[in-house]
Amino acid sequence: MSRRPVPLPAEHIPPGTPEWRTVDVLRWLDAVPARWAHPLFALLALAVSVAWEVTAAPVPACTSAEPCGSDWTGLAVAVVLVLSLYWVWRQPRLAIGGLAVTVVALAVEEGVTVFARPSALAYLVATGFAVSGLVHRLAVAGRQRALALEAAGSAAQPLPDAARTFRRGRMSFALAALFLTVAGFGVHQALGIADAYEKRAVSASHLSGEVTAVDEDDGLLTVTAEGRTYRTETAFPEDFPVDSRVDLVVDGDRAVLVAEPYDAFGWELLVLTGSVTGLAFLVSGVAGRLGARRLRRGPLPVLHVMVREGEEDGRTWVFAADDTEGRRPVLWFHSLYADDGAEEDEDDLGTGDDDGDFGLDKVAQVLRGDGPAPPLREAVLYGAPYTGAEVAFVARDDEDDPEVAVECSVTSVKPAVPLWNTGGQQARGRKHPRRPVEEIAAGLTPSAEPRVWRAHGFSRGLGAGLLVVQGGGVWAALEDGPSWHWLMLAVALPWLVTSVATATTWRITADRDGLWVLTAWRVRRVPWDVMLSVTHREDGIDIGRAEDDAVRVSPTGWAWLERRLGREPGAERVADELRALLLRPDLRPTDEALSDRQGMPVGPLLVALTVLWGAAALLLL
């Protein structure tokens, strides 16, 4: 027998609030974008056309008359292009403007005849397709809004007081300031390199010579000028064949090509990355702030609905008011309490009495997966719901809570359609449903010996691939001597070492008292009595504990590839069996695991090998 929804006290339902019933909900759900307008198609078309244009477009050769330097205009267009690709998914209106800017910039730079080139024409067609999809999505959102207003009728209420103080975008603004500061630092460094060259060029000698040798592997030219031989670097050795003439700027023993005066590519790449990320956060913060402000502007349409919290993804799912069993979701969004800053009463903090113990046990049951699912709750939705909108709602958390809570959306509204893995509450956010504990337990037999699970073939293969990436990255970073690439290496290397060591040697040993979990750097003990859950998530195994955060083993394989090859992911099978031992104590081993069964971390050894590899690279290069 299904549980009845958690009721909302009548005094918290504004008079005249209409129920958003199934008949109206189905009309709203029918007004969703067509399949062809899904942003994935537009992104694929744009990405392919951009890649084709980048590889096929002619690159002007660097010459003394037109030397290569920092192209800030081109960099700005690149920032707009990358942002537009992101906005295709998140901000349709801005994406339309951004894509228009890139097309105009391409036509201005090379003329309208540029679209006679197949790659440029392909980009123009891809842009037209993307803009058509964006316009269609905006029109559909307008249709959804009209249907929601029709269902709400004349009912309009001001936003609850608690939601009026809710603010969006603070974290986005902070991150935007950080990344834009990084971009500004990159601009400063790139301009510094250009200024340093200009100052040296004033007092340096300007010579013209003949290229006598070209080393394309190392990008070096040998130039003879006025009876002397100079060696200079170039990024495009193919543009300077033997016997061609080049101009040099000679400052002591250092000679550079006039055609390629300096190289600020690394800093320009930092500017691109910082600008794109910073502007994306800035726009996200502004959009969230404006959406929250629109909610506070005046009376809002209200609808009587049902809501439920997602078990695994934290989404808030909205159902029709007459869907009292929560069978068909309408839309979803993420939300936060509008009064998170309120202080708790001393009586609510729990002092170890029976009620407090029951609450902890209830939470433990939910985390383990054997407790009740989050309840369906009666709620009042404030704001017209449509794709991309901001809303708020009022509901009780559960039947034991006499107070109502006000929650505000922190992501925009999205329709709960089955297509493209937004499939709503039917699957509860899981594409691959978890097997029942009874089914797993049937395949396990009680044993006195400790049970051991270790890295399988796919996991070791992933580790080997990451090891190749690590070795190649170290070699490439050290190849040119000290440079800004070493900073990237310092950031990426700890993650690579940890991932390689974990993927190749992870081990989990179960004995009578708990688990021994071997990761890259240590062996951790997790007793049975503090364990709450075991889940397989994002190619890792999470072991939830009562006293602190989860113990995570990651990566443990590549579940996506394993499923494509028709196999059950090895780490998922391990998580299922561990969960069965957690919930069925009679299946646990009765002996204690000795140290030789627990494994030894290989992270320190891998660090030593990486240092030796780096030393060998420096000696051999």
XYZ file of C-alpha atoms in Angstrom:
621
model
C 0.000 0.000 0.000
C 1.454 3.381 -1.034
C 2.054 6.130 1.489
C -0.274 9.098 1.412
C 1.310 12.463 0.543
C 2.472 14.710 3.362
C -0.370 17.264 3.633
C 0.136 21.019 3.588
C -1.870 22.873 6.267
C -4.817 24.730 4.758
C -3.664 28.067 6.182
C -0.554 27.869 3.965
C -2.572 27.364 0.765
C -3.593 30.830 -0.493
C -7.339 31.148 -1.114
C -8.279 30.437 -4.711
C -5.084 28.509 -5.523
C -6.010 26.128 -8.374
C -4.803 22.556 -8.594
C -2.443 21.816 -11.443
C -4.225 18.687 -12.590
C -3.111 15.920 -14.901
C -5.105 17.174 -17.859
C -3.291 20.526 -17.728
C 0.038 18.869 -16.954
C -0.163 16.699 -20.076
C -0.785 19.774 -22.221
C 2.250 21.421 -20.601
C 4.414 18.356 -21.225
C 3.312 18.209 -24.857
C 4.813 21.675 -25.314
C 8.421 20.478 -25.120
C 11.092 21.099 -27.776
C 11.193 18.743 -30.754
C 13.935 16.140 -30.822
C 15.855 17.901 -33.575
C 16.168 20.992 -31.338
C 17.986 19.178 -28.547
C 21.187 21.154 -27.809
C 23.326 18.040 -28.207
C 22.730 18.037 -31.975
C 23.593 21.714 -32.266
C 26.761 21.267 -30.214
C 27.910 18.323 -32.327
C 27.267 20.205 -35.566
C 29.089 23.294 -34.331
C 32.014 21.342 -32.875
C 32.585 19.382 -36.092
C 32.336 22.474 -38.281
C 34.651 24.494 -36.036
C 37.236 21.688 -36.035
C 37.011 21.476 -39.825
C 37.380 25.234 -40.240
C 40.374 25.383 -37.883
C 42.209 22.658 -39.801
C 41.157 23.734 -43.316
C 41.370 27.525 -43.110
C 44.582 28.959 -44.552
C 46.970 30.376 -41.975
C 48.790 33.527 -43.159
C 52.538 33.080 -43.076
C 54.530 35.207 -40.654
C 56.628 37.772 -42.539
C 58.791 40.717 -41.629
C 56.153 43.035 -43.099
C 53.348 41.354 -41.119
C 54.945 39.677 -38.097
C 53.056 37.244 -35.907
C 52.190 38.564 -32.485
C 49.329 38.609 -30.039
C 45.981 38.697 -31.858
C 43.711 40.085 -29.166
C 40.776 40.540 -31.533
C 40.983 36.922 -32.632
C 41.317 35.854 -29.007
C 38.169 37.799 -28.097
C 36.255 36.078 -30.915
C 37.548 32.715 -29.673
C 36.245 33.529 -26.181
C 32.826 34.382 -27.626
C 32.823 31.176 -29.689
C 33.621 28.891 -26.748
C 31.097 30.694 -24.553
C 28.474 30.357 -27.276
C 28.994 26.593 -27.382
C 28.354 26.508 -23.628
C 25.393 28.882 -23.872
C 23.746 26.699 -26.519
C 22.939 24.391 -23.614
C 22.354 26.903 -20.836
C 21.517 30.386 -22.196
C 19.691 30.269 -25.575
C 19.340 34.041 -25.969
C 23.017 34.713 -25.347
C 23.985 31.789 -27.595
C 22.095 33.360 -30.520
C 23.947 36.643 -30.062
C 27.316 34.951 -29.584
C 26.992 32.798 -32.692
C 25.948 35.844 -34.721
C 29.098 37.656 -33.552
C 31.346 34.782 -34.682
C 29.761 34.659 -38.155
C 30.078 38.425 -38.594
C 33.697 38.332 -37.358
C 34.546 35.626 -39.896
C 32.947 37.611 -42.729
C 34.677 40.865 -41.697
C 38.106 39.226 -41.438
C 38.103 37.447 -44.801
C 35.131 38.926 -46.656
C 31.793 37.416 -47.527
C 33.503 35.229 -50.104
C 34.953 33.227 -47.211
C 31.772 31.164 -47.240
C 32.744 29.777 -50.608
C 35.219 27.665 -48.638
C 33.477 24.364 -47.737
C 34.589 24.424 -44.093
C 33.388 28.011 -43.562
C 30.108 27.216 -45.329
C 29.692 24.178 -43.050
C 30.136 26.438 -40.016
C 27.543 28.864 -41.379
C 25.070 26.009 -41.926
C 25.771 24.575 -38.449
C 25.222 28.012 -36.937
C 21.915 28.376 -38.797
C 20.816 24.959 -37.549
C 21.803 25.823 -33.972
C 20.031 29.190 -34.060
C 16.877 27.548 -35.460
C 16.891 25.119 -32.546
C 17.467 27.919 -30.041
C 14.600 29.988 -31.432
C 12.378 26.910 -31.326
C 13.274 26.267 -27.688
C 12.504 29.867 -26.735
C 9.152 29.701 -28.536
C 8.300 26.452 -26.742
C 9.222 28.017 -23.394
C 6.818 30.837 -24.165
C 4.104 28.306 -24.946
C 4.743 26.501 -21.639
C 4.508 29.783 -19.758
C 1.186 30.583 -21.420
C -0.188 27.158 -20.483
C 0.984 27.549 -16.870
C -0.656 30.981 -16.629
C -3.834 29.530 -18.115
C -3.854 26.773 -15.489
C -3.224 29.301 -12.683
C -6.016 31.558 -13.890
C -6.437 34.768 -11.934
C -4.784 33.406 -8.783
C -1.756 35.516 -7.866
C 0.057 35.846 -4.567
C 3.183 37.661 -3.351
C 6.274 35.567 -2.709
C 6.519 34.286 0.897
C 8.553 36.571 3.137
C 11.248 33.940 3.721
C 11.952 33.756 -0.029
C 12.267 37.532 -0.388
C 15.665 37.524 1.329
C 16.963 34.591 -0.723
C 19.941 35.610 -2.879
C 21.373 33.835 -5.904
C 24.764 34.045 -7.542
C 27.154 34.825 -4.678
C 29.381 31.833 -5.332
C 29.211 32.396 -9.090
C 30.304 36.004 -8.659
C 33.199 34.987 -6.413
C 34.414 32.369 -8.897
C 33.944 34.808 -11.773
C 36.144 37.361 -9.998
C 38.815 34.710 -9.397
C 38.985 33.463 -12.996
C 38.753 36.933 -14.532
C 41.633 37.985 -12.295
C 43.619 35.043 -13.651
C 42.744 36.147 -17.189
C 43.838 39.691 -16.379
C 47.136 38.367 -15.060
C 47.621 36.468 -18.328
C 46.992 39.655 -20.326
C 49.522 41.506 -18.180
C 52.161 38.829 -18.719
C 51.565 38.634 -22.481
C 51.801 42.411 -22.840
C 54.958 42.327 -20.722
C 56.576 39.893 -23.146
C 55.668 42.138 -26.093
C 56.976 45.247 -24.322
C 60.239 43.508 -23.413
C 60.775 42.600 -27.066
C 60.084 46.142 -28.228
C 62.609 47.553 -25.753
C 65.297 45.073 -26.827
C 64.577 45.686 -30.500
C 65.295 49.416 -30.144
C 68.931 48.865 -29.174
C 69.481 45.547 -30.988
C 71.007 44.978 -34.430
C 68.719 44.351 -37.384
C 70.233 41.934 -39.893
C 69.087 40.149 -43.024
C 70.395 36.677 -43.745
C 69.920 33.422 -45.606
C 68.493 30.223 -44.122
C 71.151 27.515 -44.513
C 69.563 24.697 -42.474
C 66.160 23.829 -41.031
C 65.553 21.460 -38.106
C 61.786 20.891 -38.307
C 61.740 18.500 -35.320
C 63.093 21.106 -32.895
C 61.834 24.143 -34.795
C 65.311 25.644 -35.290
C 66.667 27.684 -38.195
C 70.327 28.182 -39.011
C 70.775 31.631 -40.583
C 73.937 33.141 -42.060
C 74.074 36.949 -41.932
C 77.099 39.208 -42.508
C 79.538 36.302 -42.218
C 78.159 34.977 -38.936
C 75.906 32.018 -38.211
C 72.882 32.355 -35.941
C 70.460 29.768 -34.633
C 66.912 30.902 -33.893
C 63.655 29.239 -32.934
C 60.493 29.257 -35.019
C 57.013 27.887 -34.525
C 56.562 27.418 -38.279
C 59.772 25.989 -39.784
C 57.891 25.055 -42.963
C 57.499 28.791 -43.741
C 61.275 29.302 -43.941
C 62.833 26.802 -46.381
C 66.560 26.600 -47.071
C 67.932 29.490 -49.219
C 65.054 31.797 -48.220
C 65.914 35.187 -46.712
C 64.803 36.272 -43.260
C 65.258 39.336 -41.053
C 66.745 38.992 -37.580
C 66.878 41.071 -34.443
C 70.212 40.287 -32.783
C 70.828 41.212 -29.151
C 74.201 39.818 -28.118
C 74.115 36.050 -28.653
C 70.341 35.997 -28.902
C 68.695 36.212 -32.303
C 64.958 36.198 -33.049
C 63.045 36.398 -36.279
C 61.391 39.701 -37.045
C 58.520 37.636 -38.443
C 58.118 35.834 -35.070
C 59.277 38.337 -32.475
C 58.005 36.584 -29.331
C 55.898 33.659 -28.138
C 53.115 34.430 -25.674
C 50.917 31.474 -26.613
C 50.932 29.996 -23.113
C 49.728 33.223 -21.543
C 47.150 33.709 -24.304
C 45.826 30.213 -23.590
C 45.551 31.169 -19.921
C 43.639 34.312 -20.916
C 41.265 32.235 -23.053
C 40.612 29.687 -20.315
C 40.259 32.249 -17.542
C 38.017 34.533 -19.599
C 35.681 31.767 -20.733
C 35.340 30.290 -17.253
C 35.046 33.659 -15.524
C 32.460 35.024 -17.950
C 30.463 31.785 -17.766
C 30.283 32.094 -13.966
C 29.516 35.802 -14.217
C 26.623 35.282 -16.630
C 25.322 32.402 -14.519
C 25.369 34.590 -11.426
C 23.676 37.499 -13.175
C 21.003 35.205 -14.650
C 20.312 33.673 -11.250
C 20.171 37.074 -9.581
C 17.786 38.456 -12.226
C 15.573 35.366 -12.016
C 15.312 35.687 -8.231
C 14.582 39.407 -8.591
C 11.753 38.699 -11.032
C 10.175 36.420 -8.436
C 10.191 39.251 -5.889
C 8.877 41.865 -8.310
C 5.122 41.409 -7.714
C 2.255 38.943 -7.242
C 2.994 35.553 -8.790
C 0.752 32.872 -10.264
C 0.359 29.984 -7.807
C -0.404 26.318 -8.419
C -1.307 23.508 -6.043
C 1.076 20.574 -6.816
C 2.917 17.593 -5.356
C 6.714 17.545 -4.904
C 9.259 14.904 -4.041
C 13.004 15.017 -3.404
C 15.149 12.781 -5.626
C 16.834 9.936 -3.751
C 20.158 10.090 -5.576
C 20.382 13.301 -7.570
C 18.951 15.841 -5.091
C 16.472 17.122 -7.656
C 13.070 18.454 -6.681
C 10.453 16.687 -8.828
C 7.041 18.307 -9.334
C 3.879 16.250 -9.956
C 0.262 17.066 -10.748
C -1.932 17.770 -7.724
C -4.108 14.718 -8.440
C -1.092 12.418 -8.953
C -1.122 11.326 -5.307
C 1.177 8.363 -5.944
C 3.843 10.326 -7.812
C 3.702 8.255 -10.986
C 4.315 10.936 -13.620
C 6.695 13.851 -12.944
C 6.089 17.151 -14.698
C 9.316 19.074 -14.185
C 12.388 19.217 -11.986
C 14.945 21.656 -10.579
C 17.418 21.870 -7.709
C 16.380 23.939 -4.716
C 17.621 25.253 -1.367
C 15.795 26.348 1.750
C 15.148 30.073 1.710
C 15.929 30.355 5.439
C 19.119 28.267 5.635
C 20.643 30.897 7.894
C 18.032 30.466 10.633
C 19.366 29.238 13.943
C 18.135 25.974 15.377
C 16.468 25.839 18.790
C 18.436 24.078 21.442
C 15.730 21.407 21.770
C 16.078 20.553 18.078
C 19.766 19.720 18.208
C 19.306 16.317 19.820
C 20.739 15.285 23.178
C 20.983 11.531 22.781
C 17.447 10.695 23.887
C 15.231 8.115 22.213
C 13.863 10.557 19.646
C 17.361 11.545 18.561
C 18.450 7.929 18.209
C 15.377 7.173 16.127
C 16.201 10.097 13.825
C 19.772 8.865 13.281
C 18.538 5.342 12.607
C 16.045 6.703 10.104
C 18.769 8.613 8.244
C 20.988 5.523 8.272
C 18.197 3.439 6.778
C 17.684 5.892 3.930
C 21.419 6.059 3.185
C 21.694 2.277 3.180
C 18.845 2.008 0.708
C 16.613 -0.147 2.929
C 14.661 2.760 4.407
C 11.617 4.568 3.076
C 11.924 6.707 -0.031
C 11.517 10.474 0.333
C 7.804 11.173 0.721
C 5.509 12.811 -1.779
C 4.539 16.198 -0.352
C 1.683 18.574 -0.992
C 3.009 21.993 -2.016
C 2.153 25.390 -3.448
C 4.316 26.427 -6.403
C 5.029 30.157 -6.804
C 5.835 31.462 -10.290
C 4.809 30.320 -13.770
C 6.797 27.148 -14.524
C 8.404 26.880 -17.953
C 11.753 25.698 -19.279
C 14.395 28.077 -17.936
C 12.184 29.707 -15.277
C 12.893 30.295 -11.590
C 10.273 29.181 -9.045
C 9.716 28.749 -5.316
C 7.446 26.451 -3.333
C 6.063 25.925 0.176
C 5.762 22.435 1.688
C 6.316 20.413 4.851
C 9.420 18.241 5.003
C 7.588 15.262 6.500
C 4.587 14.396 8.622
C 6.610 14.703 11.850
C 7.472 18.347 11.102
C 4.649 20.745 12.027
C 6.339 23.702 10.335
C 6.340 24.460 6.619
C 9.497 25.266 4.672
C 10.027 27.648 1.796
C 12.446 26.501 -0.917
C 13.729 28.445 -3.922
C 15.107 27.004 -7.132
C 18.851 27.333 -7.680
C 18.741 25.855 -11.181
C 16.252 26.622 -13.893
C 13.121 24.558 -14.467
C 13.423 21.630 -16.884
C 10.620 19.387 -18.170
C 10.696 15.789 -16.937
C 10.547 14.115 -20.320
C 11.884 10.552 -20.750
C 14.103 11.538 -23.693
C 17.822 12.239 -23.221
C 18.036 10.703 -19.758
C 15.870 13.291 -18.019
C 13.459 10.455 -17.445
C 12.200 11.555 -14.117
C 10.954 9.635 -11.205
C 10.160 6.382 -12.978
C 13.817 5.481 -12.895
C 14.580 7.673 -9.853
C 17.621 9.052 -11.634
C 19.193 5.627 -12.150
C 19.813 4.439 -15.678
C 20.904 1.027 -14.380
C 18.641 -0.002 -11.456
C 20.267 -1.419 -8.363
C 19.849 -5.171 -7.873
C 17.889 -6.278 -4.792
C 19.983 -7.324 -1.813
C 18.261 -10.747 -1.731
C 19.390 -11.462 -5.288
C 23.003 -10.567 -4.487
C 22.989 -12.492 -1.218
C 21.767 -15.624 -3.024
C 25.068 -15.719 -4.918
C 27.209 -15.402 -1.771
C 27.977 -18.237 0.581
C 29.068 -17.696 4.211
C 32.814 -18.080 4.630
C 35.251 -17.913 7.513
C 38.040 -16.605 5.261
C 38.155 -12.843 4.605
C 36.733 -11.832 1.244
C 38.989 -9.830 -1.086
C 38.021 -7.692 -4.074
C 40.806 -6.157 -6.148
C 41.385 -4.185 -9.339
C 40.081 -6.080 -12.366
C 41.215 -6.034 -15.974
C 39.350 -2.922 -17.072
C 40.517 -1.002 -14.034
C 44.147 -1.980 -14.622
C 43.781 -1.111 -18.295
C 42.533 2.343 -17.352
C 45.451 2.723 -14.963
C 47.913 1.699 -17.694
C 46.406 4.268 -20.063
C 46.679 6.996 -17.443
C 50.272 5.931 -16.762
C 51.114 6.447 -20.440
C 49.492 9.897 -20.284
C 51.467 10.677 -17.135
C 54.783 9.594 -18.622
C 54.144 11.467 -21.856
C 53.078 14.584 -19.978
C 56.239 14.582 -17.850
C 58.419 14.122 -20.928
C 56.624 16.850 -22.910
C 56.732 19.325 -20.022
C 60.436 18.823 -19.395
C 61.402 18.725 -23.060
C 61.700 22.496 -23.482
C 63.300 23.195 -20.121
C 61.782 25.474 -17.450
C 58.513 27.008 -18.688
C 54.926 27.663 -17.657
C 54.120 24.075 -18.678
C 55.723 22.989 -15.405
C 52.872 24.728 -13.568
C 50.340 22.598 -15.448
C 52.415 19.520 -14.647
C 52.466 20.396 -10.936
C 48.676 20.700 -10.946
C 47.909 17.541 -12.939
C 50.616 15.205 -11.655
C 49.205 14.560 -8.135
C 45.832 13.604 -9.615
C 47.462 11.369 -12.237
C 49.682 9.589 -9.706
C 46.724 8.996 -7.381
C 44.492 7.768 -10.216
C 47.120 5.437 -11.690
C 47.997 3.928 -8.305
C 44.335 3.459 -7.361
C 43.137 2.072 -10.704
C 45.898 -0.524 -10.906
C 46.079 -1.737 -7.277
C 42.886 -0.889 -5.361
C 41.728 -3.590 -3.004
C 38.900 -4.011 -0.495
C 39.147 -6.768 2.115
C 36.184 -7.741 4.304
C 36.722 -9.564 7.589
C 34.705 -10.077 10.781
C 35.130 -6.506 12.060
C 34.821 -4.428 8.889
C 36.614 -3.462 5.697
C 40.249 -2.766 4.881
C 40.255 -0.301 1.962
C 43.510 0.041 -0.001
C 43.888 3.216 -2.082
C 46.914 5.004 -3.537
C 48.373 6.309 -0.282
C 47.015 4.325 2.652
C 45.006 1.396 3.965
C 41.898 2.616 5.779
C 39.822 0.707 8.311
C 36.021 0.996 8.131
C 34.234 -0.994 10.889
C 30.839 -2.507 10.131
C 29.139 -0.619 12.953
C 29.967 2.834 11.518
C 29.170 1.966 7.916
C 25.977 3.382 6.427
C 26.075 2.630 2.712
C 28.067 1.272 -0.214
C 27.388 2.682 -3.677
C 28.995 2.627 -7.120
C 29.012 6.145 -8.544
C 30.979 7.848 -11.328
C 33.455 4.975 -11.722
C 34.177 4.876 -8.012
C 33.038 3.019 -4.901
C 31.729 5.166 -2.025
C 31.592 3.713 1.486
C 29.462 5.969 3.698
C 30.392 6.255 7.354
C 28.480 7.577 10.353
C 31.267 9.576 11.930
C 32.485 11.544 8.902
C 32.407 11.691 5.138
C 32.555 8.716 2.791
C 35.632 6.681 1.995
C 35.952 6.846 -1.793
C 37.902 4.508 -4.056
C 38.256 6.050 -7.518
C 38.792 5.276 -10.324
C 37.831 1.612 -10.180
C 37.300 1.017 -13.898
C 35.393 2.425 -16.847
C 31.746 1.445 -16.420
C 30.620 3.085 -19.672
C 32.992 1.010 -21.797
C 32.278 -2.183 -19.876
C 28.547 -1.810 -20.505
C 29.130 -1.056 -24.199
C 31.019 -4.343 -24.425
C 28.077 -6.180 -22.865
C 29.672 -6.757 -19.460
C 28.573 -5.854 -15.982
C 30.979 -3.262 -14.534
C 33.323 -5.031 -12.146
C 33.274 -2.232 -9.561
C 29.471 -2.156 -9.587
C 29.417 -5.874 -8.800
C 31.871 -5.293 -5.934
C 29.688 -2.494 -4.516
C 26.604 -4.734 -4.697
C 28.348 -7.566 -2.822
C 29.713 -5.192 -0.181
C 26.236 -3.771 0.340
C 24.900 -7.304 0.771
C 27.498 -7.960 3.509
C 26.560 -4.670 5.160
C 22.849 -5.489 5.271
C 23.237 -9.247 5.902
C 25.654 -9.762 8.825
C 25.263 -13.550 8.543
C 27.233 -13.442 5.286
C 30.266 -11.685 6.762
C 33.563 -13.584 7.265
C 34.297 -14.791 10.772
C 38.113 -14.506 10.626
C 40.320 -11.430 10.828
C 42.332 -10.343 7.783
C 46.095 -10.423 8.306
C 48.348 -7.674 6.958
C 49.283 -9.698 3.873
C 45.607 -9.707 2.809
C 45.197 -5.952 3.238
C 47.602 -4.853 0.479
C 50.249 -2.115 0.346
C 49.842 1.396 -1.114
C 51.903 1.967 -4.257
C 51.469 5.752 -4.461
C 54.882 6.489 -2.851
C 56.572 3.970 -5.161
C 54.935 5.555 -8.193
C 56.144 8.984 -7.048
C 59.709 7.650 -6.871
C 59.412 6.127 -10.349
C 57.997 9.405 -11.689
C 60.944 11.331 -10.240
C 63.376 8.880 -11.867
C 61.520 9.191 -15.168
C 61.691 12.980 -14.960
C 65.410 12.858 -14.157
C 66.008 10.554 -17.122
C 64.058 12.948 -19.358
C 66.204 15.899 -18.263
C 69.415 13.946 -18.832
C 68.447 12.585 -22.244
C 66.867 15.710 -23.732
